[in-house]
Coordinates of C-alpha atoms in Angstrom, one line a residue:
X1 CA -7.6 -35.9 -13.2
X2 CA -11.2 -35.9 -11.8
X3 CA -14.1 -33.9 -13.3
X4 CA -13.8 -31.1 -10.8
X5 CA -10.1 -30.6 -11.7
X6 CA -11.0 -30.8 -15.4
X7 CA -13.7 -28.2 -15.0
X8 CA -11.4 -25.8 -13.1
X9 CA -8.6 -26.3 -15.7
X10 CA -11.1 -25.7 -18.5
X11 CA -12.3 -22.5 -16.9
X12 CA -8.7 -21.4 -16.3
X13 CA -7.8 -22.1 -20.0
X14 CA -10.8 -20.1 -21.2
X15 CA -9.8 -17.2 -19.0
X16 CA -6.2 -17.2 -20.1
X17 CA -7.1 -17.4 -23.8
X18 CA -9.7 -14.7 -23.6
X19 CA -7.2 -12.4 -21.7
X20 CA -4.5 -13.2 -24.2
X21 CA -6.7 -12.5 -27.2
X22 CA -8.1 -9.3 -25.7
X23 CA -4.7 -8.1 -24.7
X24 CA -3.2 -8.9 -28.1
X25 CA -5.9 -6.8 -29.8
X26 CA -5.6 -3.9 -27.3
X27 CA -1.9 -3.6 -27.1
X28 CA -1.6 -1.7 -30.4
X29 CA -4.5 0.5 -29.8
X30 CA -3.9 1.3 -26.2
X31 CA -0.1 1.0 -26.0
X32 CA 1.4 2.9 -23.2
X33 CA -1.5 2.3 -20.8
X34 CA -1.7 -0.6 -18.3
X35 CA -5.0 -2.5 -17.7
X36 CA -5.6 -0.7 -14.4
X37 CA -5.3 2.7 -16.0
X38 CA -7.6 1.7 -18.9
X39 CA -10.3 0.2 -16.6
X40 CA -10.1 3.2 -14.3
X41 CA -10.6 5.5 -17.3
X42 CA -13.5 3.4 -18.5
X43 CA -15.2 3.5 -15.0
X44 CA -14.8 7.3 -14.8
X45 CA -16.2 7.6 -18.3
X46 CA -19.3 5.7 -17.3
X47 CA -19.8 7.3 -13.9
X48 CA -20.0 11.1 -13.7
X49 CA -19.6 11.0 -9.9
X50 CA -16.4 8.9 -9.7
X51 CA -14.4 9.4 -6.5
X52 CA -11.6 7.5 -4.7
X53 CA -14.1 5.6 -2.6
X54 CA -16.3 4.4 -5.5
X55 CA -13.2 3.4 -7.5
X56 CA -11.7 1.5 -4.6
X57 CA -14.9 -0.4 -4.1
X58 CA -15.3 -1.2 -7.8
X59 CA -11.8 -2.4 -8.3
X60 CA -11.4 -4.1 -4.9
X61 CA -8.4 -2.0 -4.2
X62 CA -7.4 0.2 -1.3
X63 CA -8.1 3.9 -1.3
X64 CA -4.3 4.5 -1.2
X65 CA -3.8 2.4 -4.4
X66 CA -6.6 4.3 -6.2
X67 CA -5.1 7.6 -5.1
X68 CA -1.7 6.6 -6.7
X69 CA -3.5 5.5 -9.8
X70 CA -5.6 8.6 -10.2
X71 CA -2.6 10.8 -9.6
X72 CA -0.8 9.0 -12.4
X73 CA -3.8 9.5 -14.7
X74 CA -4.0 13.2 -13.8
X75 CA -0.3 13.6 -14.6
X76 CA -0.8 11.8 -18.0
X77 CA -3.6 14.3 -18.8
X78 CA -6.3 11.6 -19.0
X79 CA -8.5 12.7 -16.0
X80 CA -8.9 15.8 -14.0
X81 CA -10.1 16.2 -10.4
X82 CA -12.9 18.6 -9.4
X83 CA -15.1 19.4 -6.4
X84 CA -18.9 19.9 -6.5
X85 CA -20.0 23.4 -5.3
X86 CA -22.1 21.8 -2.5
X87 CA -19.4 19.4 -1.3
X88 CA -15.9 20.9 -0.9
X89 CA -14.7 17.8 1.0
X90 CA -15.0 15.1 -1.7
X91 CA -12.8 15.0 -4.8
X92 CA -14.3 13.7 -8.0
X93 CA -12.8 12.7 -11.3
X94 CA -13.8 13.3 -14.9
X95 CA -12.2 12.5 -18.2
X96 CA -10.2 15.0 -20.2
X97 CA -10.5 15.0 -24.0
X98 CA -7.5 12.7 -24.2
X99 CA -9.1 10.4 -21.6
X100 CA -12.4 10.4 -23.6
X101 CA -10.4 9.2 -26.6
X102 CA -8.9 6.3 -24.7
X103 CA -12.3 5.5 -23.2
X104 CA -13.9 5.3 -26.7
X105 CA -11.1 3.1 -28.0
X106 CA -11.6 0.8 -25.0
X107 CA -15.4 0.6 -25.6
X108 CA -14.9 -0.1 -29.3
X109 CA -12.5 -2.9 -28.5
X110 CA -15.0 -4.5 -26.2
X111 CA -17.7 -4.3 -29.0
X112 CA -15.2 -6.0 -31.3
X113 CA -14.7 -8.8 -28.6
X114 CA -18.4 -9.2 -28.2
X115 CA -18.8 -9.5 -32.0
X116 CA -15.9 -11.9 -32.2
X117 CA -17.5 -14.2 -29.6
X118 CA -21.2 -13.8 -30.6
X119 CA -21.2 -16.7 -33.1
X120 CA -20.1 -19.0 -30.2
X121 CA -22.8 -17.8 -27.8
X122 CA -25.5 -18.1 -30.5
X123 CA -24.9 -21.9 -30.3
X124 CA -25.4 -22.0 -26.5
X125 CA -28.9 -22.7 -25.2
X126 CA -30.4 -20.6 -22.4
X127 CA -30.4 -23.7 -20.2
X128 CA -26.7 -24.0 -20.6
X129 CA -26.1 -20.4 -19.8
X130 CA -28.3 -20.9 -16.7
X131 CA -26.1 -23.8 -15.5
X132 CA -23.0 -21.7 -16.0
X133 CA -24.5 -18.7 -14.1
X134 CA -25.6 -21.0 -11.3
X135 CA -22.2 -22.5 -11.0
X136 CA -20.5 -19.1 -11.0
X137 CA -22.8 -17.8 -8.3
X138 CA -22.4 -20.8 -6.1
X139 CA -18.6 -21.0 -6.5
X140 CA -18.2 -17.3 -5.9
X141 CA -20.2 -17.6 -2.7
X142 CA -18.0 -20.5 -1.6
X143 CA -14.9 -18.5 -2.3
X144 CA -16.3 -15.5 -0.5
X145 CA -16.9 -17.7 2.6
X146 CA -13.3 -19.1 2.4
X147 CA -11.9 -15.6 2.2
X148 CA -14.1 -14.5 5.1
X149 CA -12.8 -17.5 7.2
X150 CA -9.3 -16.2 6.7
X151 CA -10.3 -12.8 8.1
X152 CA -8.3 -11.1 5.3
X153 CA -9.3 -8.0 3.4
X154 CA -8.7 -8.8 -0.3
X155 CA -8.2 -5.1 -1.0
X156 CA -5.2 -4.8 1.3
X157 CA -3.6 -8.2 0.5
X158 CA -2.1 -8.0 -2.9
X159 CA -1.0 -11.5 -4.0

């Protein structure tokens, strides 16, 4: 295995372990809610002017998929839709009291994850972080270019 393959495998292992650890901790506190629902609730909690368009762009999903997700959240009593007095065309979303509780649990869990990982990051130099950030930026640009070559919209092509 060459160094590029080792690097990619190492990154994939980090991602899988972090996702597993985070999910393991969240499953008891947020049982009954899937990750899309939780992240949609968190986004709406952070953005007072959340609408289908903003959510679709943020989650790289189609407007249709976001409409389904928000309808499900409305039905579960976690969010409610509303219109601004000066804009009767656009529908916006806000959290209900139950949605605010879920949002707060989610935020608290993220604080726990940051606290869990802080001792590791205290060992890392700023130069090392800069190398990682540079790699991530360049690799993302490369992948964006490859996606663009395919002429495919990531939002509409669920793999």
